[in-house]
mmCIF file with all atom_site columns, C-alpha atoms in Angstrom:
data_model
loop_
_atom_site.group_PDB
_atom_site.id
_atom_site.type_symbol
_atom_site.label_atom_id
_atom_site.label_alt_id
_atom_site.label_comp_id
_atom_site.label_asym_id
_atom_site.label_entity_id
_atom_site.label_seq_id
_atom_site.pdbx_PDB_ins_code
_atom_site.Cartn_x
_atom_site.Cartn_y
_atom_site.Cartn_z
_atom_site.occupancy
_atom_site.B_iso_or_equiv
_atom_site.pdbx_formal_charge
_atom_site.auth_seq_id
_atom_site.auth_comp_id
_atom_site.auth_asym_id
_atom_site.auth_atom_id
_atom_site.pdbx_PDB_model_num
ATOM 1   C CA . UNK A 1 1   ? 20.216 -0.883  -18.852 1.00 49.00 ? 1   UNK A CA 1
ATOM 2   C CA . UNK A 1 2   ? 21.618 -2.688  -15.829 1.00 51.00 ? 2   UNK A CA 1
ATOM 3   C CA . UNK A 1 3   ? 22.791 -0.604  -12.904 1.00 46.00 ? 3   UNK A CA 1
ATOM 4   C CA . UNK A 1 4   ? 25.261 -2.030  -10.394 1.00 41.00 ? 4   UNK A CA 1
ATOM 5   C CA . UNK A 1 5   ? 27.599 -0.977  -7.679  1.00 38.00 ? 5   UNK A CA 1
ATOM 6   C CA . UNK A 1 6   ? 31.284 -1.810  -8.066  1.00 39.00 ? 6   UNK A CA 1
ATOM 7   C CA . UNK A 1 7   ? 32.197 -1.329  -4.398  1.00 41.00 ? 7   UNK A CA 1
ATOM 8   C CA . UNK A 1 8   ? 31.172 -4.877  -3.451  1.00 39.00 ? 8   UNK A CA 1
ATOM 9   C CA . UNK A 1 9   ? 33.437 -7.922  -3.573  1.00 38.00 ? 9   UNK A CA 1
ATOM 10  C CA . UNK A 1 10  ? 32.986 -10.218 -6.519  1.00 37.00 ? 10  UNK A CA 1
ATOM 11  C CA . UNK A 1 11  ? 30.898 -13.240 -5.550  1.00 37.00 ? 11  UNK A CA 1
ATOM 12  C CA . UNK A 1 12  ? 32.088 -16.798 -6.084  1.00 38.00 ? 12  UNK A CA 1
ATOM 13  C CA . UNK A 1 13  ? 30.354 -19.152 -8.509  1.00 37.00 ? 13  UNK A CA 1
ATOM 14  C CA . UNK A 1 14  ? 28.327 -20.531 -5.596  1.00 37.00 ? 14  UNK A CA 1
ATOM 15  C CA . UNK A 1 15  ? 27.165 -16.984 -4.845  1.00 47.00 ? 15  UNK A CA 1
ATOM 16  C CA . UNK A 1 16  ? 25.416 -16.399 -8.190  1.00 57.00 ? 16  UNK A CA 1
ATOM 17  C CA . UNK A 1 17  ? 22.022 -14.826 -7.612  1.00 82.00 ? 17  UNK A CA 1
ATOM 18  C CA . UNK A 1 18  ? 19.091 -13.710 -9.718  1.00 92.00 ? 18  UNK A CA 1
ATOM 19  C CA . UNK A 1 19  ? 16.176 -12.042 -7.979  1.00 94.00 ? 19  UNK A CA 1
ATOM 20  C CA . UNK A 1 20  ? 13.020 -11.064 -9.860  1.00 97.00 ? 20  UNK A CA 1
ATOM 21  C CA . UNK A 1 21  ? 10.980 -8.378  -8.112  1.00 97.00 ? 21  UNK A CA 1
ATOM 22  C CA . UNK A 1 22  ? 7.337  -8.351  -9.182  1.00 98.00 ? 22  UNK A CA 1
ATOM 23  C CA . UNK A 1 23  ? 4.151  -6.626  -8.097  1.00 96.00 ? 23  UNK A CA 1
ATOM 24  C CA . UNK A 1 24  ? 1.721  -3.832  -8.833  1.00 94.00 ? 24  UNK A CA 1
ATOM 25  C CA . UNK A 1 25  ? 2.801  -0.559  -10.429 1.00 93.00 ? 25  UNK A CA 1
ATOM 26  C CA . UNK A 1 26  ? 4.339  1.794   -7.817  1.00 92.00 ? 26  UNK A CA 1
ATOM 27  C CA . UNK A 1 27  ? 4.847  -0.920  -5.190  1.00 94.00 ? 27  UNK A CA 1
ATOM 28  C CA . UNK A 1 28  ? 8.563  -0.100  -5.131  1.00 94.00 ? 28  UNK A CA 1
ATOM 29  C CA . UNK A 1 29  ? 10.123 -2.795  -7.330  1.00 96.00 ? 29  UNK A CA 1
ATOM 30  C CA . UNK A 1 30  ? 12.657 -0.379  -8.782  1.00 94.00 ? 30  UNK A CA 1
ATOM 31  C CA . UNK A 1 31  ? 13.368 1.131   -5.367  1.00 94.00 ? 31  UNK A CA 1
ATOM 32  C CA . UNK A 1 32  ? 14.149 -2.331  -3.987  1.00 95.00 ? 32  UNK A CA 1
ATOM 33  C CA . UNK A 1 33  ? 16.201 -3.218  -7.087  1.00 95.00 ? 33  UNK A CA 1
ATOM 34  C CA . UNK A 1 34  ? 18.275 -0.049  -6.796  1.00 95.00 ? 34  UNK A CA 1
ATOM 35  C CA . UNK A 1 35  ? 18.662 -0.765  -3.074  1.00 93.00 ? 35  UNK A CA 1
ATOM 36  C CA . UNK A 1 36  ? 20.061 -4.205  -4.000  1.00 92.00 ? 36  UNK A CA 1
ATOM 37  C CA . UNK A 1 37  ? 22.457 -2.516  -6.436  1.00 93.00 ? 37  UNK A CA 1
ATOM 38  C CA . UNK A 1 38  ? 23.668 0.075   -3.912  1.00 92.00 ? 38  UNK A CA 1
ATOM 39  C CA . UNK A 1 39  ? 23.971 -2.132  -0.856  1.00 89.00 ? 39  UNK A CA 1
ATOM 40  C CA . UNK A 1 40  ? 24.479 -5.696  -2.104  1.00 87.00 ? 40  UNK A CA 1
ATOM 41  C CA . UNK A 1 41  ? 26.324 -5.352  -5.417  1.00 88.00 ? 41  UNK A CA 1
ATOM 42  C CA . UNK A 1 42  ? 23.499 -6.527  -7.667  1.00 93.00 ? 42  UNK A CA 1
ATOM 43  C CA . UNK A 1 43  ? 23.216 -5.418  -11.278 1.00 96.00 ? 43  UNK A CA 1
ATOM 44  C CA . UNK A 1 44  ? 19.737 -3.914  -11.541 1.00 97.00 ? 44  UNK A CA 1
ATOM 45  C CA . UNK A 1 45  ? 17.536 -4.000  -14.618 1.00 98.00 ? 45  UNK A CA 1
ATOM 46  C CA . UNK A 1 46  ? 14.112 -2.377  -15.022 1.00 97.00 ? 46  UNK A CA 1
ATOM 47  C CA . UNK A 1 47  ? 11.907 -4.756  -17.011 1.00 97.00 ? 47  UNK A CA 1
ATOM 48  C CA . UNK A 1 48  ? 10.012 -1.763  -18.432 1.00 95.00 ? 48  UNK A CA 1
ATOM 49  C CA . UNK A 1 49  ? 13.056 -1.307  -20.676 1.00 96.00 ? 49  UNK A CA 1
ATOM 50  C CA . UNK A 1 50  ? 12.081 -4.615  -22.318 1.00 97.00 ? 50  UNK A CA 1
ATOM 51  C CA . UNK A 1 51  ? 8.494  -3.669  -23.155 1.00 96.00 ? 51  UNK A CA 1
ATOM 52  C CA . UNK A 1 52  ? 7.747  -4.471  -26.796 1.00 97.00 ? 52  UNK A CA 1
ATOM 53  C CA . UNK A 1 53  ? 6.849  -1.306  -28.692 1.00 97.00 ? 53  UNK A CA 1
ATOM 54  C CA . UNK A 1 54  ? 3.193  -2.339  -29.284 1.00 97.00 ? 54  UNK A CA 1
ATOM 55  C CA . UNK A 1 55  ? 2.793  -2.840  -25.525 1.00 95.00 ? 55  UNK A CA 1
ATOM 56  C CA . UNK A 1 56  ? 4.450  0.499   -24.749 1.00 94.00 ? 56  UNK A CA 1
ATOM 57  C CA . UNK A 1 57  ? 2.113  2.225   -27.211 1.00 94.00 ? 57  UNK A CA 1
ATOM 58  C CA . UNK A 1 58  ? -0.941 0.478   -25.723 1.00 94.00 ? 58  UNK A CA 1
ATOM 59  C CA . UNK A 1 59  ? 0.052  1.661   -22.249 1.00 92.00 ? 59  UNK A CA 1
ATOM 60  C CA . UNK A 1 60  ? 0.519  5.211   -23.507 1.00 90.00 ? 60  UNK A CA 1
ATOM 61  C CA . UNK A 1 61  ? -3.022 4.996   -24.934 1.00 91.00 ? 61  UNK A CA 1
ATOM 62  C CA . UNK A 1 62  ? -4.180 3.693   -21.497 1.00 90.00 ? 62  UNK A CA 1
ATOM 63  C CA . UNK A 1 63  ? -5.180 0.331   -22.996 1.00 92.00 ? 63  UNK A CA 1
ATOM 64  C CA . UNK A 1 64  ? -4.749 -2.991  -21.235 1.00 92.00 ? 64  UNK A CA 1
ATOM 65  C CA . UNK A 1 65  ? -1.954 -5.080  -22.756 1.00 93.00 ? 65  UNK A CA 1
ATOM 66  C CA . UNK A 1 66  ? -3.056 -8.099  -24.773 1.00 95.00 ? 66  UNK A CA 1
ATOM 67  C CA . UNK A 1 67  ? -1.893 -11.612 -23.883 1.00 95.00 ? 67  UNK A CA 1
ATOM 68  C CA . UNK A 1 68  ? 0.336  -11.555 -26.985 1.00 97.00 ? 68  UNK A CA 1
ATOM 69  C CA . UNK A 1 69  ? 1.997  -8.336  -25.827 1.00 96.00 ? 69  UNK A CA 1
ATOM 70  C CA . UNK A 1 70  ? 2.619  -9.802  -22.389 1.00 96.00 ? 70  UNK A CA 1
ATOM 71  C CA . UNK A 1 71  ? 4.041  -12.994 -23.906 1.00 97.00 ? 71  UNK A CA 1
ATOM 72  C CA . UNK A 1 72  ? 6.453  -10.912 -26.002 1.00 98.00 ? 72  UNK A CA 1
ATOM 73  C CA . UNK A 1 73  ? 7.451  -8.929  -22.910 1.00 97.00 ? 73  UNK A CA 1
ATOM 74  C CA . UNK A 1 74  ? 8.200  -12.124 -20.977 1.00 98.00 ? 74  UNK A CA 1
ATOM 75  C CA . UNK A 1 75  ? 10.284 -13.449 -23.887 1.00 98.00 ? 75  UNK A CA 1
ATOM 76  C CA . UNK A 1 76  ? 12.268 -10.189 -23.793 1.00 98.00 ? 76  UNK A CA 1
ATOM 77  C CA . UNK A 1 77  ? 12.804 -10.468 -20.028 1.00 98.00 ? 77  UNK A CA 1
ATOM 78  C CA . UNK A 1 78  ? 13.978 -14.089 -20.301 1.00 97.00 ? 78  UNK A CA 1
ATOM 79  C CA . UNK A 1 79  ? 16.389 -13.072 -23.057 1.00 97.00 ? 79  UNK A CA 1
ATOM 80  C CA . UNK A 1 80  ? 17.606 -10.125 -20.970 1.00 97.00 ? 80  UNK A CA 1
ATOM 81  C CA . UNK A 1 81  ? 18.285 -12.317 -17.923 1.00 97.00 ? 81  UNK A CA 1
ATOM 82  C CA . UNK A 1 82  ? 20.276 -14.726 -20.108 1.00 96.00 ? 82  UNK A CA 1
ATOM 83  C CA . UNK A 1 83  ? 22.286 -11.787 -21.397 1.00 97.00 ? 83  UNK A CA 1
ATOM 84  C CA . UNK A 1 84  ? 22.840 -10.239 -17.951 1.00 97.00 ? 84  UNK A CA 1
ATOM 85  C CA . UNK A 1 85  ? 24.033 -13.559 -16.529 1.00 94.00 ? 85  UNK A CA 1
ATOM 86  C CA . UNK A 1 86  ? 26.962 -13.488 -18.953 1.00 95.00 ? 86  UNK A CA 1
ATOM 87  C CA . UNK A 1 87  ? 28.355 -10.342 -17.315 1.00 95.00 ? 87  UNK A CA 1
ATOM 88  C CA . UNK A 1 88  ? 26.975 -10.263 -13.769 1.00 95.00 ? 88  UNK A CA 1
ATOM 89  C CA . UNK A 1 89  ? 26.883 -12.667 -10.845 1.00 90.00 ? 89  UNK A CA 1
ATOM 90  C CA . UNK A 1 90  ? 24.175 -10.839 -8.918  1.00 90.00 ? 90  UNK A CA 1
ATOM 91  C CA . UNK A 1 91  ? 21.144 -9.634  -10.835 1.00 95.00 ? 91  UNK A CA 1
ATOM 92  C CA . UNK A 1 92  ? 17.886 -7.996  -9.772  1.00 95.00 ? 92  UNK A CA 1
ATOM 93  C CA . UNK A 1 93  ? 15.147 -7.526  -12.351 1.00 98.00 ? 93  UNK A CA 1
ATOM 94  C CA . UNK A 1 94  ? 11.990 -5.524  -11.649 1.00 98.00 ? 94  UNK A CA 1
ATOM 95  C CA . UNK A 1 95  ? 8.863  -6.250  -13.669 1.00 97.00 ? 95  UNK A CA 1
ATOM 96  C CA . UNK A 1 96  ? 5.153  -6.165  -12.861 1.00 95.00 ? 96  UNK A CA 1
ATOM 97  C CA . UNK A 1 97  ? 4.541  -9.753  -14.087 1.00 96.00 ? 97  UNK A CA 1
ATOM 98  C CA . UNK A 1 98  ? 0.777  -9.615  -13.649 1.00 94.00 ? 98  UNK A CA 1
ATOM 99  C CA . UNK A 1 99  ? 0.070  -13.207 -14.639 1.00 95.00 ? 99  UNK A CA 1
ATOM 100 C CA . UNK A 1 100 ? 1.047  -16.398 -12.816 1.00 95.00 ? 100 UNK A CA 1
ATOM 101 C CA . UNK A 1 101 ? 1.752  -18.130 -16.144 1.00 95.00 ? 101 UNK A CA 1
ATOM 102 C CA . UNK A 1 102 ? 4.414  -15.534 -16.956 1.00 96.00 ? 102 UNK A CA 1
ATOM 103 C CA . UNK A 1 103 ? 6.110  -15.883 -13.575 1.00 96.00 ? 103 UNK A CA 1
ATOM 104 C CA . UNK A 1 104 ? 6.046  -19.664 -14.131 1.00 95.00 ? 104 UNK A CA 1
ATOM 105 C CA . UNK A 1 105 ? 7.615  -19.198 -17.572 1.00 96.00 ? 105 UNK A CA 1
ATOM 106 C CA . UNK A 1 106 ? 10.495 -17.227 -16.065 1.00 96.00 ? 106 UNK A CA 1
ATOM 107 C CA . UNK A 1 107 ? 10.933 -19.829 -13.321 1.00 94.00 ? 107 UNK A CA 1
ATOM 108 C CA . UNK A 1 108 ? 10.979 -22.614 -15.932 1.00 95.00 ? 108 UNK A CA 1
ATOM 109 C CA . UNK A 1 109 ? 13.739 -20.805 -17.819 1.00 95.00 ? 109 UNK A CA 1
ATOM 110 C CA . UNK A 1 110 ? 15.676 -20.191 -14.579 1.00 94.00 ? 110 UNK A CA 1
ATOM 111 C CA . UNK A 1 111 ? 14.808 -22.813 -11.932 1.00 92.00 ? 111 UNK A CA 1
ATOM 112 C CA . UNK A 1 112 ? 17.257 -21.279 -9.437  1.00 89.00 ? 112 UNK A CA 1
ATOM 113 C CA . UNK A 1 113 ? 15.729 -17.805 -9.610  1.00 91.00 ? 113 UNK A CA 1
ATOM 114 C CA . UNK A 1 114 ? 14.220 -16.149 -6.555  1.00 92.00 ? 114 UNK A CA 1
ATOM 115 C CA . UNK A 1 115 ? 10.839 -14.542 -7.158  1.00 95.00 ? 115 UNK A CA 1
ATOM 116 C CA . UNK A 1 116 ? 10.011 -11.749 -4.706  1.00 96.00 ? 116 UNK A CA 1
ATOM 117 C CA . UNK A 1 117 ? 6.546  -10.222 -4.553  1.00 97.00 ? 117 UNK A CA 1
ATOM 118 C CA . UNK A 1 118 ? 6.997  -6.582  -3.551  1.00 97.00 ? 118 UNK A CA 1
ATOM 119 C CA . UNK A 1 119 ? 3.871  -5.384  -1.788  1.00 97.00 ? 119 UNK A CA 1
ATOM 120 C CA . UNK A 1 120 ? 2.744  -1.972  -0.578  1.00 95.00 ? 120 UNK A CA 1
ATOM 121 C CA . UNK A 1 121 ? -0.422 -0.624  0.975   1.00 93.00 ? 121 UNK A CA 1
ATOM 122 C CA . UNK A 1 122 ? -3.090 0.837   -1.291  1.00 90.00 ? 122 UNK A CA 1
ATOM 123 C CA . UNK A 1 123 ? -2.464 4.300   0.140   1.00 91.00 ? 123 UNK A CA 1
ATOM 124 C CA . UNK A 1 124 ? 1.272  4.072   -0.579  1.00 91.00 ? 124 UNK A CA 1
ATOM 125 C CA . UNK A 1 125 ? 0.592  2.823   -4.125  1.00 90.00 ? 125 UNK A CA 1
ATOM 126 C CA . UNK A 1 126 ? -1.696 5.778   -4.822  1.00 88.00 ? 126 UNK A CA 1
ATOM 127 C CA . UNK A 1 127 ? 0.719  8.254   -3.256  1.00 90.00 ? 127 UNK A CA 1
ATOM 128 C CA . UNK A 1 128 ? 3.621  6.930   -5.318  1.00 89.00 ? 128 UNK A CA 1
ATOM 129 C CA . UNK A 1 129 ? 1.559  6.876   -8.515  1.00 88.00 ? 129 UNK A CA 1
ATOM 130 C CA . UNK A 1 130 ? 0.398  10.454  -7.976  1.00 87.00 ? 130 UNK A CA 1
ATOM 131 C CA . UNK A 1 131 ? 3.978  11.645  -7.442  1.00 88.00 ? 131 UNK A CA 1
ATOM 132 C CA . UNK A 1 132 ? 5.342  10.058  -10.625 1.00 81.00 ? 132 UNK A CA 1
ATOM 133 C CA . UNK A 1 133 ? 6.313  12.265  -13.507 1.00 78.00 ? 133 UNK A CA 1
ATOM 134 C CA . UNK A 1 134 ? 6.920  11.056  -17.050 1.00 76.00 ? 134 UNK A CA 1
ATOM 135 C CA . UNK A 1 135 ? 6.077  7.450   -16.207 1.00 77.00 ? 135 UNK A CA 1
ATOM 136 C CA . UNK A 1 136 ? 4.063  5.054   -18.337 1.00 80.00 ? 136 UNK A CA 1
ATOM 137 C CA . UNK A 1 137 ? 1.682  4.045   -15.539 1.00 78.00 ? 137 UNK A CA 1
ATOM 138 C CA . UNK A 1 138 ? -0.171 6.982   -14.040 1.00 80.00 ? 138 UNK A CA 1
ATOM 139 C CA . UNK A 1 139 ? -2.916 6.743   -11.395 1.00 82.00 ? 139 UNK A CA 1
ATOM 140 C CA . UNK A 1 140 ? -5.791 6.261   -13.841 1.00 83.00 ? 140 UNK A CA 1
ATOM 141 C CA . UNK A 1 141 ? -4.003 3.591   -15.856 1.00 86.00 ? 141 UNK A CA 1
ATOM 142 C CA . UNK A 1 142 ? -2.734 1.740   -12.790 1.00 86.00 ? 142 UNK A CA 1
ATOM 143 C CA . UNK A 1 143 ? -6.207 1.628   -11.268 1.00 85.00 ? 143 UNK A CA 1
ATOM 144 C CA . UNK A 1 144 ? -7.525 0.284   -14.562 1.00 88.00 ? 144 UNK A CA 1
ATOM 145 C CA . UNK A 1 145 ? -5.028 -2.600  -14.614 1.00 91.00 ? 145 UNK A CA 1
ATOM 146 C CA . UNK A 1 146 ? -4.792 -3.413  -10.865 1.00 91.00 ? 146 UNK A CA 1
ATOM 147 C CA . UNK A 1 147 ? -7.645 -5.925  -11.188 1.00 91.00 ? 147 UNK A CA 1
ATOM 148 C CA . UNK A 1 148 ? -5.671 -7.859  -13.818 1.00 92.00 ? 148 UNK A CA 1
ATOM 149 C CA . UNK A 1 149 ? -2.916 -8.726  -11.329 1.00 94.00 ? 149 UNK A CA 1
ATOM 150 C CA . UNK A 1 150 ? -2.942 -12.377 -10.250 1.00 95.00 ? 150 UNK A CA 1
ATOM 151 C CA . UNK A 1 151 ? -1.676 -12.613 -6.696  1.00 94.00 ? 151 UNK A CA 1
ATOM 152 C CA . UNK A 1 152 ? 0.605  -15.603 -6.280  1.00 94.00 ? 152 UNK A CA 1
ATOM 153 C CA . UNK A 1 153 ? -0.999 -18.502 -4.466  1.00 87.00 ? 153 UNK A CA 1
ATOM 154 C CA . UNK A 1 154 ? 0.561  -21.038 -2.130  1.00 85.00 ? 154 UNK A CA 1
ATOM 155 C CA . UNK A 1 155 ? 1.453  -23.276 -5.075  1.00 83.00 ? 155 UNK A CA 1
ATOM 156 C CA . UNK A 1 156 ? 3.626  -20.541 -6.614  1.00 88.00 ? 156 UNK A CA 1
ATOM 157 C CA . UNK A 1 157 ? 7.069  -20.407 -5.010  1.00 90.00 ? 157 UNK A CA 1
ATOM 158 C CA . UNK A 1 158 ? 7.866  -16.841 -4.033  1.00 93.00 ? 158 UNK A CA 1
ATOM 159 C CA . UNK A 1 159 ? 8.999  -14.658 -1.190  1.00 93.00 ? 159 UNK A CA 1
ATOM 160 C CA . UNK A 1 160 ? 7.315  -11.462 -0.039  1.00 95.00 ? 160 UNK A CA 1
ATOM 161 C CA . UNK A 1 161 ? 8.861  -8.097  0.694   1.00 96.00 ? 161 UNK A CA 1
ATOM 162 C CA . UNK A 1 162 ? 6.626  -5.516  2.373   1.00 96.00 ? 162 UNK A CA 1
ATOM 163 C CA . UNK A 1 163 ? 7.569  -2.055  1.147   1.00 93.00 ? 163 UNK A CA 1
ATOM 164 C CA . UNK A 1 164 ? 6.577  0.371   3.871   1.00 90.00 ? 164 UNK A CA 1
ATOM 165 C CA . UNK A 1 165 ? 8.973  3.030   2.562   1.00 85.00 ? 165 UNK A CA 1
ATOM 166 C CA . UNK A 1 166 ? 11.406 2.371   5.416   1.00 90.00 ? 166 UNK A CA 1
ATOM 167 C CA . UNK A 1 167 ? 14.848 1.493   4.024   1.00 90.00 ? 167 UNK A CA 1
ATOM 168 C CA . UNK A 1 168 ? 15.874 -0.078  7.347   1.00 93.00 ? 168 UNK A CA 1
ATOM 169 C CA . UNK A 1 169 ? 12.878 -2.407  7.132   1.00 94.00 ? 169 UNK A CA 1
ATOM 170 C CA . UNK A 1 170 ? 13.626 -3.181  3.470   1.00 93.00 ? 170 UNK A CA 1
ATOM 171 C CA . UNK A 1 171 ? 17.262 -3.926  4.342   1.00 92.00 ? 171 UNK A CA 1
ATOM 172 C CA . UNK A 1 172 ? 16.217 -6.314  7.144   1.00 93.00 ? 172 UNK A CA 1
ATOM 173 C CA . UNK A 1 173 ? 13.813 -8.142  4.848   1.00 93.00 ? 173 UNK A CA 1
ATOM 174 C CA . UNK A 1 174 ? 16.461 -8.444  2.124   1.00 90.00 ? 174 UNK A CA 1
ATOM 175 C CA . UNK A 1 175 ? 18.995 -9.782  4.623   1.00 88.00 ? 175 UNK A CA 1
ATOM 176 C CA . UNK A 1 176 ? 16.423 -12.357 5.732   1.00 85.00 ? 176 UNK A CA 1
ATOM 177 C CA . UNK A 1 177 ? 15.656 -13.303 2.117   1.00 81.00 ? 177 UNK A CA 1
ATOM 178 C CA . UNK A 1 178 ? 19.338 -13.799 1.333   1.00 72.00 ? 178 UNK A CA 1
ATOM 179 C CA . UNK A 1 179 ? 19.895 -15.863 4.499   1.00 68.00 ? 179 UNK A CA 1
ATOM 180 C CA . UNK A 1 180 ? 16.797 -17.975 3.810   1.00 59.00 ? 180 UNK A CA 1
ATOM 181 C CA . UNK A 1 181 ? 17.862 -18.521 0.225   1.00 56.00 ? 181 UNK A CA 1
ATOM 182 C CA . UNK A 1 182 ? 21.358 -19.647 1.168   1.00 50.00 ? 182 UNK A CA 1
ATOM 183 C CA . UNK A 1 183 ? 20.186 -21.890 4.005   1.00 57.00 ? 183 UNK A CA 1
ATOM 184 C CA . UNK A 1 184 ? 17.754 -23.709 1.731   1.00 56.00 ? 184 UNK A CA 1
ATOM 185 C CA . UNK A 1 185 ? 20.220 -24.395 -1.040  1.00 50.00 ? 185 UNK A CA 1
ATOM 186 C CA . UNK A 1 186 ? 18.776 -21.875 -3.466  1.00 50.00 ? 186 UNK A CA 1
ATOM 187 C CA . UNK A 1 187 ? 21.197 -19.751 -5.404  1.00 44.00 ? 187 UNK A CA 1
ATOM 188 C CA . UNK A 1 188 ? 18.741 -16.928 -5.609  1.00 40.00 ? 188 UNK A CA 1
#
């Protein structure tokens, strides 16, 4: 379900933005997405809500998702973004998106999208994972799947947000990302 803040002015058509936040489990994708909702008027959607049931069950069994499960998840996310765009001008979607091919598939569906790799230190990842309750990805599962993450290379258009748990630092980075996006003709 999308979460948004209604205290922000409605953007114009030239201010339409879609930001996809991706990265390892516990890097802070949802934290950044909710920050965008609270402070910038974005509708926020957690891509975990779009996990196909077989993938959700595999994760609960601590099994690595198959390529077919991941493909189905990406199809669900693309469909969700299409749906959210009908009702919202500013959208932030958080999803791990482990594979470059899946990030490319989302970009192909939405060429104007802004992909943001949310990064955190290994110690922060482990701390956040250990503190989670009732979450699909616990420490053991996350460590099992970390090696499956394909870091984006130079050929993959993306921005980086360093999550050091400091909201002031996150805010500054988001302001810079928005300014960069607008100055380079991207509609985020």
